[in-house]
Short mmCIF file of C-alpha atoms in Angstrom, two decimals:
data_model
loop_
_atom_site.label_atom_id
_atom_site.label_comp_id
_atom_site.label_asym_id
_atom_site.label_seq_id
_atom_site.Cartn_x
_atom_site.Cartn_y
_atom_site.Cartn_z
CA UNK M 1304 0.00 0.02 -0.12
CA UNK M 1305 2.25 2.74 1.24
CA UNK M 1306 5.57 3.00 -0.27
CA UNK M 1307 8.80 2.78 1.65
CA UNK M 1308 10.17 5.86 3.29
CA UNK M 1309 12.69 7.80 0.89
CA UNK M 1310 15.76 8.40 2.98
CA UNK M 1311 17.86 11.51 1.98
CA UNK M 1312 21.12 10.77 0.43
CA UNK M 1313 23.66 13.14 -0.97
CA UNK M 1314 24.13 12.95 -4.78
CA UNK M 1315 27.69 11.77 -4.19
CA UNK M 1316 26.37 8.91 -2.07
CA UNK M 1317 23.90 7.51 -4.79
CA UNK M 1318 26.54 6.07 -7.04
CA UNK M 1319 28.77 4.77 -4.34
CA UNK M 1320 27.40 1.26 -4.74
CA UNK M 1321 26.19 1.00 -1.29
CA UNK M 1322 22.54 1.24 -2.33
CA UNK M 1323 20.53 -1.74 -2.97
CA UNK M 1324 18.24 -2.01 -6.11
CA UNK M 1325 14.58 -1.05 -5.14
CA UNK M 1326 15.72 1.27 -2.27
CA UNK M 1327 13.73 4.37 -1.86
CA UNK M 1328 15.88 7.63 -1.72
CA UNK M 1329 15.65 11.27 -1.82
CA UNK M 1330 18.28 13.46 -3.45
CA UNK M 1331 19.10 16.67 -5.25
CA UNK M 1332 20.86 18.31 -8.10
CA UNK M 1333 20.91 20.75 -10.83
CA UNK M 1334 19.07 19.74 -13.99
CA UNK M 1335 21.77 19.56 -16.67
CA UNK M 1336 19.78 18.03 -19.43
CA UNK M 1337 16.55 16.37 -19.97
CA UNK M 1338 15.69 13.92 -22.89
CA UNK M 1339 11.89 13.41 -23.07
CA UNK M 1340 11.80 10.90 -25.72
CA UNK M 1341 13.92 8.62 -23.33
CA UNK M 1342 12.31 10.11 -20.05
CA UNK M 1343 15.78 10.58 -18.75
CA UNK M 1344 17.00 13.52 -16.81
CA UNK M 1345 20.44 14.21 -15.51
CA UNK M 1346 20.94 16.11 -12.14
CA UNK M 1347 24.56 17.34 -11.24
CA UNK M 1348 26.17 18.54 -8.20
CA UNK M 1349 29.62 19.98 -7.25
CA UNK M 1350 31.10 18.37 -4.18
CA UNK M 1351 34.67 18.33 -3.07
CA UNK M 1352 35.90 19.51 -6.49
CA UNK M 1353 34.18 16.73 -8.37
CA UNK M 1354 30.99 16.70 -10.41
CA UNK M 1355 28.50 14.12 -9.40
CA UNK M 1356 25.78 13.02 -11.75
CA UNK M 1357 22.59 11.44 -10.91
CA UNK M 1358 20.40 9.86 -13.64
CA UNK M 1359 16.55 10.06 -13.26
CA UNK M 1360 14.11 8.05 -15.07
CA UNK M 1361 11.02 10.54 -15.38
CA UNK M 1362 8.35 8.41 -16.81
CA UNK M 1363 6.17 8.56 -13.66
CA UNK M 1364 6.43 12.26 -13.12
CA UNK M 1365 5.68 13.32 -16.68
CA UNK M 1366 4.80 15.73 -17.96
CA UNK M 1367 6.94 18.24 -15.87
CA UNK M 1368 8.37 21.55 -16.60
CA UNK M 1369 11.88 21.08 -17.26
CA UNK M 1370 13.84 24.16 -16.25
CA UNK M 1371 17.54 23.44 -17.17
CA UNK M 1372 19.96 24.67 -14.72
CA UNK M 1373 17.43 24.74 -11.82
CA UNK M 1374 17.76 22.68 -8.55
CA UNK M 1375 15.45 19.65 -8.29
CA UNK M 1376 14.63 17.38 -5.52
CA UNK M 1377 14.06 13.83 -6.67
CA UNK M 1378 12.30 10.99 -4.76
CA UNK M 1379 12.16 7.44 -5.96
CA UNK M 1380 13.59 4.13 -6.20
CA UNK M 1381 17.11 2.87 -7.13
CA UNK M 1382 17.39 0.87 -10.26
CA UNK M 1383 20.49 -0.59 -11.94
CA UNK M 1384 21.05 0.61 -15.33
CA UNK M 1385 22.27 -1.54 -18.24
CA UNK M 1386 25.52 0.38 -18.71
CA UNK M 1387 26.41 0.14 -14.90
CA UNK M 1388 25.73 2.68 -12.48
CA UNK M 1389 22.31 3.50 -11.06
CA UNK M 1390 19.13 5.30 -11.97
CA UNK M 1391 16.59 6.72 -9.82
CA UNK M 1392 12.89 6.03 -11.06
CA UNK M 1393 11.34 9.15 -9.90
CA UNK M 1394 8.05 9.20 -8.04
CA UNK M 1395 8.35 12.85 -7.20
CA UNK M 1396 10.48 15.46 -8.95
CA UNK M 1397 10.13 19.00 -7.46
CA UNK M 1398 11.91 22.05 -8.70
CA UNK M 1399 13.36 23.62 -5.59
CA UNK M 1400 15.46 26.34 -7.25
CA UNK M 1401 16.56 28.87 -4.52
CA UNK M 1402 16.84 26.19 -1.86
CA UNK M 1403 19.54 26.77 0.57
CA UNK M 1404 21.64 23.59 -0.09
CA UNK M 1405 24.31 24.25 2.61
CA UNK M 1406 21.74 24.60 5.12
CA UNK M 1407 19.77 21.48 3.89
CA UNK M 1408 23.20 19.51 4.21
CA UNK M 1409 23.64 20.67 7.72
CA UNK M 1410 20.10 19.65 8.50
CA UNK M 1411 20.57 16.18 6.91
CA UNK M 1412 23.88 15.66 8.90
CA UNK M 1413 22.16 16.66 12.16
CA UNK M 1414 19.36 14.18 11.61
CA UNK M 1415 21.83 11.46 10.72
CA UNK M 1416 23.97 12.17 13.85
CA UNK M 1417 20.80 12.24 15.99
CA UNK M 1418 19.91 8.69 14.80
CA UNK M 1419 23.63 7.37 15.06
CA UNK M 1420 23.65 8.84 18.65
CA UNK M 1421 20.24 7.24 19.45
CA UNK M 1422 21.11 3.82 17.92
CA UNK M 1423 24.50 3.76 19.85
CA UNK M 1424 22.57 4.46 22.96
CA UNK M 1425 19.89 1.89 22.26
CA UNK M 1426 22.17 -0.93 21.27
CA UNK M 1427 23.78 -2.07 24.53
CA UNK M 1428 20.42 -3.13 26.20
CA UNK M 1429 19.42 -5.10 23.29
CA UNK T 704 7.98 -1.55 26.90
CA UNK T 705 6.24 -3.59 29.66
CA UNK T 706 3.23 -2.64 31.51
CA UNK T 707 5.30 -1.97 34.53
CA UNK T 708 7.27 0.85 32.72
CA UNK T 709 3.90 2.48 31.82
CA UNK T 710 3.25 5.35 34.21
CA UNK T 711 -0.27 5.24 35.73
CA UNK T 712 -2.80 7.26 33.71
CA UNK T 713 -3.49 9.62 36.51
CA UNK T 714 -0.04 10.97 36.17
CA UNK T 715 -0.09 11.44 32.40
CA UNK T 716 -1.25 14.84 32.49
CA UNK T 717 1.69 16.03 34.47
CA UNK T 718 3.81 15.35 31.41
CA UNK T 719 3.62 18.38 29.13
CA UNK T 720 4.29 16.08 26.01
CA UNK T 721 0.80 14.63 26.75
CA UNK T 722 -1.03 17.85 26.01
CA UNK T 723 1.32 18.90 23.14
CA UNK T 724 1.38 17.85 19.56
CA UNK T 725 4.39 15.76 19.61
CA UNK T 726 6.79 16.27 16.78
CA UNK T 727 7.98 12.59 16.43
CA UNK T 728 9.76 11.16 13.42
CA UNK T 729 7.19 9.14 11.43
CA UNK T 730 9.46 6.21 11.96
CA UNK T 731 8.91 6.47 15.71
CA UNK T 732 5.13 6.88 15.20
CA UNK T 733 4.98 3.69 13.48
CA UNK T 734 6.77 1.97 16.31
CA UNK T 735 5.72 3.47 19.55
CA UNK T 736 3.64 1.12 21.84
CA UNK T 737 -0.07 1.65 22.55
CA UNK T 738 -0.88 1.93 26.14
CA UNK T 739 -2.50 -0.98 27.76
CA UNK T 740 -4.59 1.07 30.16
CA UNK T 741 -6.09 3.48 27.49
CA UNK T 742 -6.31 2.75 23.73
CA UNK T 743 -5.33 5.61 21.64
CA UNK T 744 -2.39 6.70 23.90
CA UNK T 745 1.02 5.62 22.89
CA UNK T 746 4.33 5.72 24.79
CA UNK T 747 7.69 7.00 23.53
CA UNK T 748 10.19 6.73 26.16
CA UNK T 749 7.62 6.67 28.85
CA UNK T 750 6.11 9.84 27.61
CA UNK T 751 2.45 9.51 27.00
CA UNK T 752 1.61 10.57 23.31
CA UNK T 753 -1.65 11.47 22.21
CA UNK T 754 -1.68 14.13 19.47
CA UNK T 755 1.19 14.40 16.96
CA UNK T 756 2.37 16.93 14.35
CA UNK T 757 3.91 15.73 11.19
CA UNK T 758 5.38 17.43 8.11
CA UNK T 759 6.32 15.63 4.99
CA UNK T 760 6.02 14.89 1.26
CA UNK T 761 2.81 13.34 0.13
CA UNK T 762 3.71 10.11 -1.61
CA UNK T 763 0.28 8.37 -1.66
CA UNK T 764 -3.18 9.69 -2.08
CA UNK T 765 -6.59 8.23 -2.07
CA UNK T 766 -9.92 10.19 -2.05
CA UNK T 767 -13.09 9.01 -0.45
CA UNK T 768 -16.51 10.85 -0.22
CA UNK T 769 -15.86 12.33 3.01
CA UNK T 770 -12.01 12.20 3.55
CA UNK T 771 -8.64 12.23 1.88
CA UNK T 772 -6.02 9.75 2.89
CA UNK T 773 -2.46 10.96 2.36
CA UNK T 774 0.65 8.92 2.74
CA UNK T 775 3.16 11.36 4.15
CA UNK T 776 6.84 10.74 3.86
CA UNK T 777 9.38 12.55 6.18
CA UNK T 778 12.48 10.77 5.04
CA UNK T 779 12.24 8.24 8.12
CA UNK T 780 8.78 6.62 7.57
CA UNK T 781 5.61 6.92 5.81
CA UNK T 782 2.23 7.17 7.59
CA UNK T 783 -1.32 7.60 6.52
CA UNK T 784 -2.99 10.83 7.41
CA UNK T 785 -6.73 10.85 7.44
CA UNK T 786 -7.99 14.38 6.45
CA UNK T 787 -11.79 14.90 6.58
CA UNK T 788 -13.32 17.13 4.01
CA UNK T 789 -15.11 20.09 5.21
CA UNK T 790 -18.77 20.11 4.80
CA UNK T 791 -18.72 23.58 3.17
CA UNK T 792 -16.56 22.47 0.28
CA UNK T 793 -19.35 20.60 -1.39
CA UNK T 794 -21.41 23.74 -2.10
CA UNK T 795 -19.17 25.13 -4.60
CA UNK T 796 -21.47 24.91 -7.52
CA UNK T 797 -22.50 28.45 -8.40
CA UNK T 798 -19.58 30.84 -9.23
CA UNK T 799 -19.37 33.99 -7.28
CA UNK T 800 -21.51 36.82 -8.46
CA UNK T 801 -20.11 39.97 -9.66
CA UNK T 802 -21.32 42.94 -7.79
CA UNK T 803 -21.17 46.52 -8.79
CA UNK T 804 -20.17 47.66 -5.44
CA UNK T 805 -16.51 47.12 -4.68
CA UNK T 806 -16.98 44.68 -1.66
CA UNK T 807 -19.17 41.75 -1.72
CA UNK T 808 -18.86 39.84 1.51
CA UNK T 809 -20.58 36.63 -0.06
CA UNK T 810 -18.09 36.67 -2.89
CA UNK T 811 -15.21 37.35 -0.65
CA UNK T 812 -16.29 34.28 1.61
CA UNK T 813 -16.62 32.18 -1.47
CA UNK T 814 -13.08 33.05 -2.46
CA UNK T 815 -11.83 32.31 0.91
CA UNK T 816 -13.53 28.90 0.90
CA UNK T 817 -12.11 28.44 -2.40
CA UNK T 818 -8.46 29.21 -1.11
CA UNK T 819 -9.20 26.97 1.89
CA UNK T 820 -10.18 24.03 -0.38
CA UNK T 821 -7.12 24.47 -2.45
CA UNK T 822 -4.94 24.27 0.74
CA UNK T 823 -6.46 20.95 1.51
CA UNK T 824 -6.22 19.10 -1.75
CA UNK T 825 -2.89 17.95 -2.27
CA UNK T 826 -1.17 16.12 -5.09
CA UNK T 827 1.72 13.57 -4.76
CA UNK T 828 4.89 15.43 -4.26
CA UNK T 829 3.49 18.26 -2.46
CA UNK T 830 4.19 19.09 1.34
CA UNK T 831 1.61 18.35 3.87
CA UNK T 832 1.45 19.36 7.62
CA UNK T 833 -1.11 17.46 9.72
CA UNK T 834 -1.79 17.58 13.46
CA UNK T 835 -3.95 15.24 15.28
CA UNK T 836 -4.35 11.96 17.36
CA UNK T 837 -2.53 8.90 16.33
CA UNK T 838 -4.95 5.95 15.75
CA UNK T 839 -4.33 2.31 15.01
CA UNK T 840 -7.04 0.90 12.56
CA UNK T 841 -6.63 -2.46 10.97
CA UNK T 842 -2.98 -2.87 12.45
CA UNK T 843 -2.10 0.28 10.72
CA UNK T 844 -1.04 3.45 12.25
CA UNK T 845 -2.40 6.60 11.06
CA UNK T 846 -2.96 10.24 12.04
CA UNK T 847 -6.55 11.59 12.20
CA UNK T 848 -5.84 15.08 11.13
CA UNK T 849 -7.66 17.48 13.19
CA UNK T 850 -5.93 20.29 11.19
CA UNK T 851 -3.92 19.78 8.02
CA UNK T 852 -2.87 22.06 5.15
CA UNK T 853 -0.65 22.07 2.24
CA UNK T 854 2.66 23.80 3.04
CA UNK T 855 3.84 26.14 0.32
CA UNK T 856 7.45 25.31 0.50
CA UNK T 857 9.21 26.15 -2.81
CA UNK T 858 12.64 26.36 -1.55
CA UNK T 859 12.28 23.67 1.26
CA UNK T 860 12.71 26.46 3.97
CA UNK T 861 10.00 24.96 6.14
CA UNK T 862 11.31 21.30 5.71
CA UNK T 863 14.70 22.32 6.64
CA UNK T 864 13.65 24.23 9.66
CA UNK T 865 11.62 21.20 10.86
CA UNK T 866 14.63 18.78 10.21
CA UNK T 867 16.76 20.99 12.25
CA UNK T 868 14.27 21.52 15.03
CA UNK T 869 13.19 17.90 15.57
CA UNK T 870 16.38 16.45 16.85
CA UNK T 871 16.66 19.20 19.27
CA UNK T 872 13.14 18.49 20.60
CA UNK T 873 14.19 14.85 21.12
CA UNK T 874 17.35 15.77 22.93
CA UNK T 875 15.79 18.38 25.26
CA UNK T 876 12.36 16.63 25.59
CA UNK T 877 11.26 13.31 24.13
CA UNK T 878 14.43 11.45 24.92
CA UNK T 879 14.64 12.76 28.50
CA UNK T 880 12.59 10.44 30.55
CA UNK T 881 9.81 12.09 32.43
CA UNK T 882 10.58 11.08 36.03
CA UNK T 883 7.74 11.55 38.33
CA UNK T 884 9.58 9.57 41.03
CA UNK T 885 12.32 11.88 41.10
CA UNK T 886 10.05 14.72 41.46
CA UNK T 887 8.27 13.11 44.19
CA UNK T 888 11.31 12.74 46.27
CA UNK T 889 12.77 16.05 45.86
CA UNK T 890 9.36 17.79 46.05
CA UNK T 891 8.69 17.84 49.81
CA UNK T 892 12.08 19.39 50.58
CA UNK T 893 11.68 22.11 48.04
CA UNK T 894 7.94 22.42 48.99
CA UNK T 895 8.96 22.92 52.67
CA UNK T 896 11.09 25.94 52.03
CA UNK T 897 8.18 27.63 50.04
CA UNK T 898 5.78 26.70 52.76
CA UNK T 899 8.26 28.15 55.29
CA UNK T 900 8.74 31.40 53.32
CA UNK T 901 5.03 31.68 52.92
CA UNK T 902 4.57 31.30 56.78
CA UNK T 903 7.30 33.99 57.43
CA UNK T 904 5.82 36.36 54.95
CA UNK T 905 2.37 36.01 56.33
CA UNK T 906 3.66 36.57 59.95
CA UNK T 907 5.57 39.65 58.88
CA UNK T 908 2.68 41.12 57.20
CA UNK T 909 0.04 40.25 59.77
CA UNK T 910 2.21 41.70 62.60
CA UNK T 911 3.67 44.54 60.64
CA UNK T 912 7.00 43.43 61.95
CA UNK T 913 9.73 46.03 61.22
CA UNK T 914 12.75 43.95 62.19
CA UNK T 915 13.42 40.84 63.75
CA UNK T 916 16.27 38.01 64.63
CA UNK T 917 16.26 34.54 63.41
CA UNK T 918 15.25 33.27 66.88
CA UNK T 919 12.30 35.44 67.01
CA UNK T 920 10.69 33.55 64.21
CA UNK T 921 12.29 30.08 64.68
CA UNK T 922 9.32 28.39 66.46
CA UNK T 923 6.95 29.52 63.64
CA UNK T 924 8.57 26.91 61.40
CA UNK T 925 8.42 24.25 64.05
CA UNK T 926 5.25 22.64 62.63
CA UNK T 927 6.93 21.97 59.43
CA UNK T 928 9.52 19.91 60.91
CA UNK T 929 7.50 18.22 63.48
CA UNK T 930 4.75 17.17 60.96
CA UNK T 931 7.46 15.28 59.21
CA UNK T 932 8.19 12.97 62.09
CA UNK T 933 4.66 12.62 63.61
CA UNK T 934 1.83 13.20 61.15
CA UNK T 935 1.46 13.05 57.46
CA UNK T 936 1.75 9.46 56.37
CA UNK T 937 1.93 8.42 52.80
CA UNK T 938 4.16 10.25 50.38
CA UNK T 939 6.31 11.67 53.18
CA UNK T 940 6.89 8.27 54.71
CA UNK T 941 10.54 7.94 52.98
CA UNK T 942 11.55 11.25 54.09
CA UNK T 943 10.51 10.07 57.57
CA UNK T 944 12.91 7.38 57.57
CA UNK T 945 15.59 9.51 56.12
CA UNK T 946 15.13 12.17 58.85
CA UNK T 947 15.50 9.68 61.53
CA UNK T 948 18.89 8.71 60.42
CA UNK T 949 19.79 12.28 59.32
CA UNK T 950 20.13 15.50 61.19
CA UNK T 951 18.15 16.06 64.29
CA UNK T 952 14.69 18.13 64.36
CA UNK T 953 16.61 21.16 65.83
CA UNK T 954 19.25 21.10 63.15
CA UNK T 955 16.58 20.57 60.45
CA UNK T 956 14.57 23.58 61.76
CA UNK T 957 17.62 25.82 61.65
CA UNK T 958 18.56 24.73 58.29
CA UNK T 959 15.08 25.41 57.04
CA UNK T 960 14.99 28.76 58.64
CA UNK T 961 18.33 29.58 57.10
CA UNK T 962 17.15 28.66 53.56
CA UNK T 963 13.79 30.33 53.96
CA UNK T 964 15.67 33.59 55.09
CA UNK T 965 17.79 33.32 52.16
CA UNK T 966 14.91 33.20 49.91
CA UNK T 967 13.26 36.04 51.34
CA UNK T 968 16.57 37.97 51.00
CA UNK T 969 16.82 37.02 47.43
CA UNK T 970 13.28 38.22 46.86
CA UNK T 971 14.06 41.49 48.58
CA UNK T 972 11.33 40.93 51.18
CA UNK T 973 13.91 41.30 54.14
CA UNK T 974 17.43 42.70 54.22
CA UNK T 975 20.32 43.19 56.70
CA UNK T 976 21.16 46.85 57.01
CA UNK T 977 24.36 46.00 58.62
CA UNK T 978 26.16 42.66 58.20
CA UNK T 979 27.40 42.02 61.66
CA UNK T 980 27.46 39.30 64.32
CA UNK T 981 24.02 40.20 65.45
CA UNK T 982 21.72 38.76 62.65
CA UNK T 983 19.07 41.48 62.41
CA UNK T 984 16.75 41.46 59.59
CA UNK T 985 14.85 44.47 58.36
CA UNK T 986 11.41 43.82 56.80
CA UNK T 987 11.73 46.05 53.54
CA UNK T 988 8.26 47.04 53.08
CA UNK T 989 7.70 48.04 56.92
CA UNK T 990 11.08 49.75 57.10
CA UNK T 991 9.80 53.44 57.46
CA UNK T 992 13.49 54.85 57.48
CA UNK T 993 14.14 53.02 54.03
CA UNK T 994 10.80 54.28 52.52
CA UNK T 995 11.78 57.96 53.59
CA UNK T 996 15.27 57.62 52.51
CA UNK T 997 14.19 56.49 49.01
CA UNK T 998 11.44 59.13 48.90
CA UNK T 999 13.91 61.70 49.78
CA UNK T 1000 16.30 60.59 47.02
CA UNK T 1001 13.76 60.71 44.40
CA UNK T 1002 12.24 63.98 45.58
CA UNK T 1003 15.56 65.63 45.69
CA UNK T 1004 16.99 64.29 42.41
CA UNK T 1005 13.86 64.64 40.37
CA UNK T 1006 14.64 68.43 40.69
CA UNK T 1007 18.05 68.05 39.11
CA UNK T 1008 18.10 68.97 35.57
CA UNK T 1009 19.40 65.62 34.47
CA UNK T 1010 16.38 63.71 36.05
CA UNK T 1011 13.78 66.38 35.62
CA UNK T 1012 12.24 65.24 32.46
CA UNK T 1013 12.18 61.34 32.87
CA UNK T 1014 12.64 60.94 36.44
CA UNK T 1015 15.42 58.95 38.29
CA UNK T 1016 16.51 55.80 36.98
CA UNK T 1017 16.25 52.56 39.25
CA UNK T 1018 19.91 52.23 39.08
CA UNK T 1019 20.64 55.58 40.02
CA UNK T 1020 18.18 55.40 43.13
CA UNK T 1021 19.88 52.06 44.00
CA UNK T 1022 23.44 53.51 43.99
CA UNK T 1023 22.20 56.64 45.99
CA UNK T 1024 20.42 54.49 48.59
CA UNK T 1025 23.40 52.30 48.96
CA UNK T 1026 25.57 55.41 49.65
CA UNK T 1027 23.26 57.16 51.78
CA UNK T 1028 21.39 54.41 53.63
CA UNK T 1029 22.85 51.00 53.58
CA UNK T 1030 25.27 49.24 51.30
CA UNK T 1031 23.43 46.04 51.55
CA UNK T 1032 20.11 47.01 49.63
CA UNK T 1033 19.57 44.66 46.96
CA UNK T 1034 17.80 45.69 43.72
CA UNK T 1035 14.96 43.38 44.46
CA UNK T 1036 14.50 45.19 47.80
CA UNK T 1037 14.59 48.53 46.15
CA UNK T 1038 11.99 47.34 43.60
CA UNK T 1039 9.68 46.27 46.50
CA UNK T 1040 10.21 49.76 48.19
CA UNK T 1041 9.38 51.53 44.85
CA UNK T 1042 6.22 49.31 44.45
CA UNK T 1043 5.10 50.12 47.90
CA UNK T 1044 5.69 53.92 47.50
CA UNK T 1045 3.91 53.80 44.08
CA UNK T 1046 0.93 51.97 45.72
CA UNK T 1047 0.85 54.80 48.28
CA UNK T 1048 1.05 57.39 45.42
CA UNK T 1049 4.21 58.67 47.04
CA UNK T 1050 6.03 58.32 43.79
CA UNK T 1051 5.16 57.76 40.19
CA UNK T 1052 6.81 55.55 37.67
CA UNK T 1053 7.53 57.74 34.55
CA UNK T 1054 8.63 54.50 32.72
CA UNK T 1055 9.56 51.02 33.26
CA UNK T 1056 12.67 52.04 35.25
CA UNK T 1057 12.25 55.67 35.98
CA UNK T 1058 10.53 57.25 39.02
CA UNK T 1059 9.59 60.57 39.76
CA UNK T 1060 7.67 62.67 42.21
CA UNK T 1061 5.36 65.61 42.38
CA UNK T 1062 6.37 68.11 45.11
#
């Protein structure tokens, strides 16, 4: 019935190989190009002097207003693509141009450290 | 959580989380245990949870005749929110009439209803905020939204603020166990000092005492110490045992008086004009000399050009009274004096912290 929770991953974590096929994720990036005929969008992000690409399959969210160069937030499932690497099959693709990404990263890290803290506290009694 | 961990329902109301809309992660909403005493109440870390507040992306949507069911994803979990349709939304058939006069309340009301309706119909991918009680129906957790609306969040500011706030709420509140037991043991001793200060204040007021020494009032507090070792069974039973082994009643009494006098001093209700061996306390409000001294300062200094317009500042009066009357006057005591003088219409407060006088 309800889909699985889409956990936030940074774009540079998407292609790290640690994500399983079918896993629900949420990530972001600047729309670099969009090929409607293939339902394929490419989001890119600069991080630590490297450019990270995330390929998004947009069939489920079409039609959408593609603004090249704008920030997008994507929510969907990980799929392995034929040519290696992963594709996110989008369930939600929102334009969030103007988002304070630095703050968003801080918020994500705070949330992660909170859960880490809590789990480390919770494990001993188990 | 076992049943023993669950605090008795009579104490739930003492936990502020119970009457608040708890901002728990959806992951936790799906996992928290329902109370065995009262269905519909859940426990997170022994905090009774009744109503919650969620914010997240709509990832699932189903419409029924009288409600919407939205699946909300906050990145940790997905929960169904049952959002009832408002009765009024159904009568939206006739379009608002144009009126020649500028303002048509009926048309405006229609517009308002339309705006309200737009706020409550969401599509997948939009952000929903819902508050209301948690329910479990057919083994599924859901939020029965009592209020809900679409959050217009184009640059995710609301969602980011939420993400940053929630861990803090957990650390400061939800993850701190609510310890009624701890309060119960520290309660009586704290309460005792409060009761003692009340007794002393009542006595000073009733008898219009102007000055006293500790031994004058010592026996007033006797009942508080005695009652512990003789009467009042029940919650003070533990204290009882402790006091038998602990300091004697006399010592306890002196300690209690010392603490109470300190509280009264901190409040400015009493002060010591001279700090010497002789522990003489003056009662601020009844100290005629002090009242006159403060009045004189204000009368004289209000005439000075510097203070003529706004009156004398509290801190100026404080330093003057310390110089001329007693160096031990606290700001609290002075404020009490000023309040008394103002009540008697002896002085007038020109602003929050300025006082003047008509002569």
